Short mmCIF file of C-alpha atoms in Angstrom, two decimals:
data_model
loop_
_atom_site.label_atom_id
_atom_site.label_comp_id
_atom_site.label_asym_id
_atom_site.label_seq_id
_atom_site.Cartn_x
_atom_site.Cartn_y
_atom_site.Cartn_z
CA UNK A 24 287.87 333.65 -140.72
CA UNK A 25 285.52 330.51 -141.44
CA UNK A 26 282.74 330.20 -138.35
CA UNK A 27 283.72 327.33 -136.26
CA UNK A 28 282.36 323.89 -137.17
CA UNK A 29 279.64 322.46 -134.87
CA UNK A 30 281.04 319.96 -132.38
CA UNK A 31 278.76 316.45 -132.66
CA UNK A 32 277.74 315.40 -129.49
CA UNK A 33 278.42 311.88 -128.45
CA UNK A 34 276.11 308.99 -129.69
CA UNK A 35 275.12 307.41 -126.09
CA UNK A 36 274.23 303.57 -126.51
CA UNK A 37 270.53 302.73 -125.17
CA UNK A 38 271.77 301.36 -122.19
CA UNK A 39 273.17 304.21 -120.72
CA UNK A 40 270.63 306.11 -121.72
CA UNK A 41 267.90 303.74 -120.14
CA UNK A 42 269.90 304.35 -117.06
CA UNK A 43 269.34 307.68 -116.98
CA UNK A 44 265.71 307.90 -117.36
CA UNK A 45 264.71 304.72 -115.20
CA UNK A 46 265.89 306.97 -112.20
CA UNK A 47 262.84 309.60 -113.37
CA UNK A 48 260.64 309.08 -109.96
CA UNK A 49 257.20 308.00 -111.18
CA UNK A 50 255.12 310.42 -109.11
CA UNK A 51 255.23 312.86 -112.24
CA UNK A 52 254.96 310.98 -115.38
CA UNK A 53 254.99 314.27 -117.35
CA UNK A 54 258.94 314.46 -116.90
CA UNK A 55 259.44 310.79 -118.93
CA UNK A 56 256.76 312.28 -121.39
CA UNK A 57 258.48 315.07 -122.06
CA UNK A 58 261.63 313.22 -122.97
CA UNK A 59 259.41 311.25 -125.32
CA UNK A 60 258.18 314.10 -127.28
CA UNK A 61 261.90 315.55 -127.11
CA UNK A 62 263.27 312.61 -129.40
CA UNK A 63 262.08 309.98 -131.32
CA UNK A 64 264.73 307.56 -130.15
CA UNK A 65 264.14 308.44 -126.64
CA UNK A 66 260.10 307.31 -127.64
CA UNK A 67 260.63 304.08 -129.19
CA UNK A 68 263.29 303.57 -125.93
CA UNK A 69 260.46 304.51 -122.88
CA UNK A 70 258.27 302.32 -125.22
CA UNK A 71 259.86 299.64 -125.17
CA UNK A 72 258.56 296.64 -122.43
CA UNK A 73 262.56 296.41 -121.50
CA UNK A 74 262.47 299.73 -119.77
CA UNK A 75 259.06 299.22 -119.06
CA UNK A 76 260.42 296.28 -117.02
CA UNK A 77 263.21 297.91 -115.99
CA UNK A 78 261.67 301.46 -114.66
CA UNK A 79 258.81 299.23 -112.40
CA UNK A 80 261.37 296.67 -110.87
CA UNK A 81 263.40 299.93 -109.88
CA UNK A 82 260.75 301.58 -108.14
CA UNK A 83 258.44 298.72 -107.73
CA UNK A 84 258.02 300.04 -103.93
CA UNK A 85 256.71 303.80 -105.16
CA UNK A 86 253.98 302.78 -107.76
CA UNK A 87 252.19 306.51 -107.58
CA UNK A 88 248.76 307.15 -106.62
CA UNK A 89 247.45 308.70 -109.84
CA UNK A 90 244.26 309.77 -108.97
CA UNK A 91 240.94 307.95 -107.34
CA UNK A 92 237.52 307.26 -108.70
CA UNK A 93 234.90 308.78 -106.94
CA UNK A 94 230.94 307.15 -107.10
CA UNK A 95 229.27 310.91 -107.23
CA UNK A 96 226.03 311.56 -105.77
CA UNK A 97 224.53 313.89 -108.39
CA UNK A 98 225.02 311.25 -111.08
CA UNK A 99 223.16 308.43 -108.36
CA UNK A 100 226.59 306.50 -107.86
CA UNK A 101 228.42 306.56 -111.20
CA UNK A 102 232.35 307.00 -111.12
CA UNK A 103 234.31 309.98 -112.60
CA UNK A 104 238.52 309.84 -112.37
CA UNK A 105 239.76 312.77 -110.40
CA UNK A 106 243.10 313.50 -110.45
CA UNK A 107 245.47 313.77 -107.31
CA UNK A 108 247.69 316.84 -107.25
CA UNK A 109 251.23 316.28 -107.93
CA UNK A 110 250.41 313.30 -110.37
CA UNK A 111 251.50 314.64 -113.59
CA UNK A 112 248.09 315.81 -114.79
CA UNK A 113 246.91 311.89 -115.22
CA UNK A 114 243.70 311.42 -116.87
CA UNK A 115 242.08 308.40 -118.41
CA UNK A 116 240.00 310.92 -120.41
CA UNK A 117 236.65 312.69 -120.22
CA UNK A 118 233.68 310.56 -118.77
CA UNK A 119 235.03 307.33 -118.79
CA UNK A 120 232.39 304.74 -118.61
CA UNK A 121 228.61 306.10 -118.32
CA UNK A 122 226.97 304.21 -116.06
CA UNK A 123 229.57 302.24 -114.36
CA UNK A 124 230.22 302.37 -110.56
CA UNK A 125 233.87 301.76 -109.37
CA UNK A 126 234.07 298.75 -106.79
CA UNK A 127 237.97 298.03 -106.66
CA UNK A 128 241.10 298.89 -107.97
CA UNK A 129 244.54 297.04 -107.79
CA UNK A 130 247.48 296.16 -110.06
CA UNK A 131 246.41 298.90 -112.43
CA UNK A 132 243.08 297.27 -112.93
CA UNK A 133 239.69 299.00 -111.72
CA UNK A 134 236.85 296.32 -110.90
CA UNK A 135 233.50 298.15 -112.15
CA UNK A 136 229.61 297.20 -111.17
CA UNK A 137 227.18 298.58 -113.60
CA UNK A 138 223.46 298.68 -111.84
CA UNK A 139 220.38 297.61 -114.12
CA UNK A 140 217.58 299.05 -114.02
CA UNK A 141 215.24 297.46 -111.99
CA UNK A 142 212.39 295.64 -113.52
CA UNK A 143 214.56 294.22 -115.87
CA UNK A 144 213.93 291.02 -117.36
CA UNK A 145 216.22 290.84 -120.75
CA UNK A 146 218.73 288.28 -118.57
CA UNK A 147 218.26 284.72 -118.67
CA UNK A 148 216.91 282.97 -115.77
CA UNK A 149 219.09 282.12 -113.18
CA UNK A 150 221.73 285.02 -113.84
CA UNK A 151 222.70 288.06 -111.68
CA UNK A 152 220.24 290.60 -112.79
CA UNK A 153 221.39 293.19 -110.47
CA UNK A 154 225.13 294.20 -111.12
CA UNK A 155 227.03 293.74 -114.50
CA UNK A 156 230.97 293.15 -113.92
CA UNK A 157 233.49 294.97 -115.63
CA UNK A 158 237.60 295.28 -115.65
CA UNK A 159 238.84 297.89 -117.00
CA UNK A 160 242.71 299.43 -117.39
CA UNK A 161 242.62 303.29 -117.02
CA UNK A 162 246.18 303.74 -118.74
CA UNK A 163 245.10 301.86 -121.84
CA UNK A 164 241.01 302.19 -121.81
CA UNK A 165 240.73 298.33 -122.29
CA UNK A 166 237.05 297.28 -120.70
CA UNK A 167 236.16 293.40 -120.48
CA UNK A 168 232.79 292.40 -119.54
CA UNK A 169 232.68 289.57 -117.31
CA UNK A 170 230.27 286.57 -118.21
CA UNK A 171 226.97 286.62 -116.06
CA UNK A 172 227.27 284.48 -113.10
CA UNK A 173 224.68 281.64 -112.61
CA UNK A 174 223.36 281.02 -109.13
CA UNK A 175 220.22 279.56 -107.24
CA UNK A 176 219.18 282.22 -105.27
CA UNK A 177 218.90 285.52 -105.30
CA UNK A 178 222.20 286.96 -103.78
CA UNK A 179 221.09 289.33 -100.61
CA UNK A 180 224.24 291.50 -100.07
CA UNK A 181 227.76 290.80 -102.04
CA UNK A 182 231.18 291.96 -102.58
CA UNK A 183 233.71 291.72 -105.11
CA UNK A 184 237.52 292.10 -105.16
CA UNK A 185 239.81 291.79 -107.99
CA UNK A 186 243.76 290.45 -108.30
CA UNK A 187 246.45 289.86 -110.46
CA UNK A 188 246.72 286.22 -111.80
CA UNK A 189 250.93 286.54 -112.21
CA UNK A 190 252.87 284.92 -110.45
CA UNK A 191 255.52 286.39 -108.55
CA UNK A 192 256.50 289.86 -107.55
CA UNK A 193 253.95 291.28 -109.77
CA UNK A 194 256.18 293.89 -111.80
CA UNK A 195 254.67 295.14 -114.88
CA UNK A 196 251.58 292.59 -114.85
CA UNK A 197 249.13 295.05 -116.41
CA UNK A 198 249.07 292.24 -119.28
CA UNK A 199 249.17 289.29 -117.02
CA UNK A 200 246.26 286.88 -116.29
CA UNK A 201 243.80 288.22 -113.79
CA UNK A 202 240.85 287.21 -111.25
CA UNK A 203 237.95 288.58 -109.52
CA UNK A 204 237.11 287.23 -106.29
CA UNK A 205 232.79 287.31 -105.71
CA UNK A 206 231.44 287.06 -102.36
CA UNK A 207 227.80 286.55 -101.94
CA UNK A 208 225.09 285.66 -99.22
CA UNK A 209 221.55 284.32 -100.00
CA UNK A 210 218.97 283.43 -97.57
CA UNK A 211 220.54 280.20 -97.11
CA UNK A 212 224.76 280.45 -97.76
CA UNK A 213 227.98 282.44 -98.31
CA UNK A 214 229.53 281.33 -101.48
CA UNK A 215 232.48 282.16 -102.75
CA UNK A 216 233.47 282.27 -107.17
CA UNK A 217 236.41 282.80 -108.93
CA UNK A 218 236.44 284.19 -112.06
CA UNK A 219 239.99 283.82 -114.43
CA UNK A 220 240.81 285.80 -117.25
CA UNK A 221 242.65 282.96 -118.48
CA UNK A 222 239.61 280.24 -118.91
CA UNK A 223 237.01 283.00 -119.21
CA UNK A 224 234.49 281.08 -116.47
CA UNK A 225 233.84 281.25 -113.07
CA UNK A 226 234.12 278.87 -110.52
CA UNK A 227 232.66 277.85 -107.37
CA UNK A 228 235.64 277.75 -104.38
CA UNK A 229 233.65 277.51 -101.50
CA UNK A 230 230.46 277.59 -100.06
CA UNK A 231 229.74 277.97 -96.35
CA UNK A 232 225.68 277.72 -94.08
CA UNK A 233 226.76 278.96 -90.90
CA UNK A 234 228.18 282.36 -92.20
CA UNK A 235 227.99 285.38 -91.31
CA UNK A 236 224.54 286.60 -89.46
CA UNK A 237 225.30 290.14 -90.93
CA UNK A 238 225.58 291.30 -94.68
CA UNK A 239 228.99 292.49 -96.55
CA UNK A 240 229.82 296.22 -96.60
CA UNK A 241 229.53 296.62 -99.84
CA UNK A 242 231.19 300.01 -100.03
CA UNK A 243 234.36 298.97 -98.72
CA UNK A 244 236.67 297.19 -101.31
CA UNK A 245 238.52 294.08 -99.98
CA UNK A 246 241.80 293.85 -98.70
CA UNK A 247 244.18 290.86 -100.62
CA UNK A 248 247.36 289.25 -98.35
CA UNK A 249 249.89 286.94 -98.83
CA UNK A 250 250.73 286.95 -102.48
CA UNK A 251 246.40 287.16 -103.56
CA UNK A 252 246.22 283.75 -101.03
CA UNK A 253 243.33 285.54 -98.59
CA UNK A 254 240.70 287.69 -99.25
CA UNK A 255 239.60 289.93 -96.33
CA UNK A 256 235.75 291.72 -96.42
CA UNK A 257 234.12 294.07 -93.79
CA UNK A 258 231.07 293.15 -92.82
CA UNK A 259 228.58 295.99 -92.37
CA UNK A 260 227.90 295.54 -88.62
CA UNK A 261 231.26 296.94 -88.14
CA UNK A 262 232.50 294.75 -85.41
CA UNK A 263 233.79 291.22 -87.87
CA UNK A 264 235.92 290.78 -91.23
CA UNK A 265 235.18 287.54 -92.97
CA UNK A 266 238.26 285.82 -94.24
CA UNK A 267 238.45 283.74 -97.40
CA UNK A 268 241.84 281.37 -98.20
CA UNK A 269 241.21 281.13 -101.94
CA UNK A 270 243.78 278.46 -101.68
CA UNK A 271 241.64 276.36 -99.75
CA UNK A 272 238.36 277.58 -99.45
CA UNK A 273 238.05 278.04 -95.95
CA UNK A 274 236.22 280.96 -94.43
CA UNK A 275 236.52 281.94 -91.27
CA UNK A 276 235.58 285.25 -89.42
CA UNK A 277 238.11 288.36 -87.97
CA UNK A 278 236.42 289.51 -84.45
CA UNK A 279 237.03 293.32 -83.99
CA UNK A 280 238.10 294.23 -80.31
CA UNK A 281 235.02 296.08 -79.75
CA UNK A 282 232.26 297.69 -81.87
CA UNK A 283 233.45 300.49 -84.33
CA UNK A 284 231.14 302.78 -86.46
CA UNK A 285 233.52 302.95 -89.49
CA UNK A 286 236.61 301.37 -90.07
CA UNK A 287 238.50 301.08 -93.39
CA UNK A 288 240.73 297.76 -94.22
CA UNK A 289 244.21 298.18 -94.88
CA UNK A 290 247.15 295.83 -95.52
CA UNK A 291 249.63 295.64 -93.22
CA UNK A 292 253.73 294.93 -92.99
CA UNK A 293 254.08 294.68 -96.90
CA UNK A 294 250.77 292.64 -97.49
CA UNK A 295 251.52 290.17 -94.60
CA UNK A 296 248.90 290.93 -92.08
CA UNK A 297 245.17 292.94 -92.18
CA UNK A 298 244.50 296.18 -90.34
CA UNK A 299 242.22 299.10 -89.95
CA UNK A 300 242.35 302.40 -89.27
CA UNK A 301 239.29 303.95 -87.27
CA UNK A 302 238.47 307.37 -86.27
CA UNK A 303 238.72 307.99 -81.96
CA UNK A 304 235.28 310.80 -81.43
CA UNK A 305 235.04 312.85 -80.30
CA UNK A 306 238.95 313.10 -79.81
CA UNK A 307 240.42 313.96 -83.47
CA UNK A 308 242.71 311.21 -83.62
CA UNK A 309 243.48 308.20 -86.27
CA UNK A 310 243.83 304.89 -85.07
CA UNK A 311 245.93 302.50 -86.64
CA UNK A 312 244.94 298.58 -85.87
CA UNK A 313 246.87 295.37 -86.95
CA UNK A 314 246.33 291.68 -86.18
CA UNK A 315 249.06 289.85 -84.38
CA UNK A 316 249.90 286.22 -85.78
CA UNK A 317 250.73 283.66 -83.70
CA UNK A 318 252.96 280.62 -84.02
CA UNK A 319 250.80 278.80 -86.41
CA UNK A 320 249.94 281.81 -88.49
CA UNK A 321 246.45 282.18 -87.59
CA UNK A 322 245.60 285.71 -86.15
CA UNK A 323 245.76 285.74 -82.38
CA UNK A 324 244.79 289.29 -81.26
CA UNK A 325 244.64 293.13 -82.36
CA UNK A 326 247.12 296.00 -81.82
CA UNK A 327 247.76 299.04 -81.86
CA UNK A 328 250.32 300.76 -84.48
CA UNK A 329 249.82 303.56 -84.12
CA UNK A 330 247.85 306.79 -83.33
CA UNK A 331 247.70 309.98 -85.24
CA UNK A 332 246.72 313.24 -83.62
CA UNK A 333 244.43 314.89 -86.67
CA UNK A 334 245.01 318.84 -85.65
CA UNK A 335 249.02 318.54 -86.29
CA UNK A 336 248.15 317.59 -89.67
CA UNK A 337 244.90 319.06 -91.07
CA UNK A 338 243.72 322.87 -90.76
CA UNK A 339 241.27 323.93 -88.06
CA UNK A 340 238.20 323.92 -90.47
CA UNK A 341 238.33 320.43 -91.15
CA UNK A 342 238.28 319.76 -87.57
CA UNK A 343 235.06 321.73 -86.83
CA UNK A 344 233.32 320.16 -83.58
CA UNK A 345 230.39 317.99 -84.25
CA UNK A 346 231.20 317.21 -87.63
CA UNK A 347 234.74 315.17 -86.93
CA UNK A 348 236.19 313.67 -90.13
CA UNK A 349 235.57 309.91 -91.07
CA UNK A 350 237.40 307.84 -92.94
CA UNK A 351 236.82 307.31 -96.54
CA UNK A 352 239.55 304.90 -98.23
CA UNK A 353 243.09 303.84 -98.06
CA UNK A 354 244.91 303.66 -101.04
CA UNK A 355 247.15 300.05 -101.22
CA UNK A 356 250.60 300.52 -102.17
CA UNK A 357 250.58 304.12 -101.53
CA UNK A 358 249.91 304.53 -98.08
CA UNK A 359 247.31 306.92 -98.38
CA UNK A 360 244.14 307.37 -95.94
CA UNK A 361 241.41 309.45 -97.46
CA UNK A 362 240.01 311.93 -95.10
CA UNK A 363 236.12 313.11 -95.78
CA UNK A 364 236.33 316.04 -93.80
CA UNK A 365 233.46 319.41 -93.53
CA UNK A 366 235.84 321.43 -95.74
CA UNK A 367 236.46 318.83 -97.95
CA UNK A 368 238.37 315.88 -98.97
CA UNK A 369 242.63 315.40 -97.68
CA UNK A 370 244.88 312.59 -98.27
CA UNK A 371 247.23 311.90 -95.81
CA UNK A 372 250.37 310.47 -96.35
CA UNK A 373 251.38 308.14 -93.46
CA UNK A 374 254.96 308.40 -94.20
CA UNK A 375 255.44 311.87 -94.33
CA UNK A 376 252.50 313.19 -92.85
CA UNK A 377 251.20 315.37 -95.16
CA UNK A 378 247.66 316.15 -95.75
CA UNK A 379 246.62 317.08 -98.98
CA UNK A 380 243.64 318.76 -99.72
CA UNK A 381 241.63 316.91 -102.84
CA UNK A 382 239.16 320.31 -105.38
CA UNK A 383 235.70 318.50 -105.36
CA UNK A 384 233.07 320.07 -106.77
CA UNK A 385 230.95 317.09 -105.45
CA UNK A 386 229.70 314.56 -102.83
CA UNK A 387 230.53 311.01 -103.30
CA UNK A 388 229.43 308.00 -101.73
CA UNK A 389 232.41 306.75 -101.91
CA UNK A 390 235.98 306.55 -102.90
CA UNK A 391 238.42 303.66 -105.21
CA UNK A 392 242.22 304.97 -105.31
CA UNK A 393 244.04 304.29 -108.29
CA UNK A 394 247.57 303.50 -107.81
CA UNK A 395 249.88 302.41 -110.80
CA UNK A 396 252.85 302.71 -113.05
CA UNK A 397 251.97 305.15 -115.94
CA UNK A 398 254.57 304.09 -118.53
CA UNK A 399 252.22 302.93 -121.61
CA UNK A 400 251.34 306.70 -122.60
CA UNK A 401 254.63 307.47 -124.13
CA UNK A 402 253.34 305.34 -126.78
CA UNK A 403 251.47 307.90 -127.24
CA UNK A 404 254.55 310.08 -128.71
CA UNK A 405 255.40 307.51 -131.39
CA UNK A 406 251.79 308.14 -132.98
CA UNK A 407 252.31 311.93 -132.62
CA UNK A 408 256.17 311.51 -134.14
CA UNK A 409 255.44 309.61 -136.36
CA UNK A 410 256.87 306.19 -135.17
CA UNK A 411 255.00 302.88 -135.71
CA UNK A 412 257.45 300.49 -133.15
CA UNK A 413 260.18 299.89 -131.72
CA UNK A 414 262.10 296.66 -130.13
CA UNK A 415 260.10 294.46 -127.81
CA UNK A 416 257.10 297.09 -128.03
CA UNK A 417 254.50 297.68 -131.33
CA UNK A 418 251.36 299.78 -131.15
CA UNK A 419 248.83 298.15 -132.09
CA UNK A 420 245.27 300.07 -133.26
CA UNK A 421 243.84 300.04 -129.94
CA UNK A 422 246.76 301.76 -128.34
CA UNK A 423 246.41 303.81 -131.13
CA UNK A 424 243.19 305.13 -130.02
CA UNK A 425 244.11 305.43 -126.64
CA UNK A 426 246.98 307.07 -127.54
CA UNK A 427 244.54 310.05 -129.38
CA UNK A 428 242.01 310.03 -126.09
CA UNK A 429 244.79 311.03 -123.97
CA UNK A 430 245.30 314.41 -125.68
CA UNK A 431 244.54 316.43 -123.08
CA UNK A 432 246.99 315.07 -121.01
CA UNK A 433 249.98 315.49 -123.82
CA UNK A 434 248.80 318.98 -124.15
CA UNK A 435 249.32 319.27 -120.46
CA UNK A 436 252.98 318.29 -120.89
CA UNK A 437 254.43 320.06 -123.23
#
């Protein structure tokens, strides 16, 4: 008897096939990757910015936090990536940017300050000659120096936020228009710039002589609400946020209800309202704060959310007494709180509860979460298959090279 003839499986039409894979949950990027490398149809599909699209408006609530980058103390403050666990090995590659402290991170974008050397006198006068401003996109390893940004005086304390420029619901706008938002006080104002990716300038929104009487915590990133509308900055005294309506200009400052010795800012109610979480000591509890609105929209008073009992959640040796755990950073999007703790570094997740210990060889100063979509490797497998584009998507040299850089990551998931 002949052997039986191989039965053809069906041709499936993109569609269905996109339907399948947008329902991959993006907390492990490896699995889409996989599929990638599997097929070169399935490559140039997942590469495509229709699925792109399409897998971000799906899960648009669940953007994953990939990792965090941490300002180390043995290299004086400059950032290294570390991965979270359970993020499908995600790693912009090794060293990043030398030199280069991280100062924000939203919409897939990381805000970077690069520190001069002091002394130096190469700038032109008038300038910042103390920080250097960079942007820079950890899934594609695009950096874009910002233009130097002229001022009067001599800027005592600052602080810097940046924000996507799309409008909208902000789905797959790691190519859209952004801005960065600087804050600075001199010995005589608070002014406020804008800088837009668009125009390539900064400009001056507002300037204000009767703020603050304290200087800007300038290791706490600022908190955005209301569609990127108001800017919200801790001020290092602990006890006041100042406020900044980019729309109009207007500052105004958040009193605390009392005096607290470190709070981090969060958003609250989908971006709507500002909070902060403090820690209660010598009690090893987590306090959860939010402002109340009233009628007019202008905050009225604080609240309490909510109140989280630290021994149900972490072990017993990161609750050691007289070294209680502080808070570090709270990752946007993610609902996250970092935990700096004796043994070590947790995340907790608010939702479920579960603390996650973070392997740190290191101190840090201080903590940037990174939470994003991680769709533009898989271009990535059309270099390694051999493909050069597909509909609505071509790689271009640049994503080309970042394509090669994240080797160790495709070597991870197959």
């Amino acid at each position: 008897m002949s052997p039986p003839s191989l039965r053809v499986p069906p041709h499936l039409p993109d569609e269905i096939i996109e339907d399948i894979f947008v329902c991959v949950p993006p907390s492990d990027p490896t699995l889409l990757l996989r599929g990638a490398l599997a097929c070169k149809r399935f490559a140039c599909l997942f590469a495509g910015t229709g699925f792109r699209r399409r897998y971000c408006e799906r899960h648009h609530r669940a953007a994953p936090m990939l990792g965090f980058l941490a300002n180390l103390t043995f290299t004086g403050g400059v950032a290294r990536f570390i991965p979270t666990p359970g993020a499908g090995g995600f790693c912009p590659g090794p060293d990043e940017r030398h030199g280069y402290r991280a100062h924000d991170a939203r919409h897939g974008r990381v805000l970077l300050t690069k520190l001069l050397p002091q002394g130096t006198t190469d700038l032109p006068h008038g300038h910042d000659q103390e920080s250097v401003l960079a942007i820079w996109n950890p899934t594609t390893d695009d950096l874009r120096h910002l233009p130097l940004l002229h001022r009067r005086r001599e800027v005592l304390t600052w602080n810097s936020a940046v924000l996507c420029g799309a409008a909208g619901d902000h789905i797959d706008c790691h190519s859209a228009p952004f801005r960065v938002v600087f804050l600075g006080i001199d010995a005589k104002n608070t002014t406020a710039h804008v800088f837009s990716s668009d125009s390539g300038e900064w400009s001056k929104v507002s300037r204000n002589n009767n703020l603050p009487g304290d200087d800007l915590d300038e290791s706490q990133p600022g908190v955005m609400l209301a569609g990127n509308a108001a800017a919200h900055f801790m001020l290092a005294k602990g006890n006041r946020i100042l406020k900044l309506d980019l729309a109009t200009g207007k500052m105004c400052l958040l009193h605390l209800s009392r005096q607290c010795s470190r709070v981090v800012l969060m958003a609250m109610d989908d971006g709507r309202k500002v909070g902060f979480a403090e820690m209660l000591l010598p009690l090893s509890a987590l306090r959860l704060w939010s402002v109340e609105l009233g009628p007019n929209g202008v905050e009225k008073r604080w609240v309490i959310t909510r109140t989280i009992e630290l021994d149900k959640h972490l072990p017993a040796d990161a609750l050691v007494p007289r070294s209680m755990p502080c808070v570090a950073a709270y990752a946007d999007g993610a609902g996250v709180i970092f935990l700096k703790t004796i043994d070590g570094l947790y995340a907790l997740d608010l939702k479920s509860g579960q603390a996650t210990r973070i392997p740190m060889t290191s101190g840090f100063y201080d903590i940037i979460p990174y939470v994003s979509f991680y769709t533009p490797v898989l271009r990535a497998a059309l270099t390694t298959s051999g493909e050069g584009s597909s509909t609505g998507a071509s790689t271009s040299s640049s994503q080309t090279q970042g394509a090669h850089r994240q080797r160790g990551f495709l070597e991870l998931a197959m």
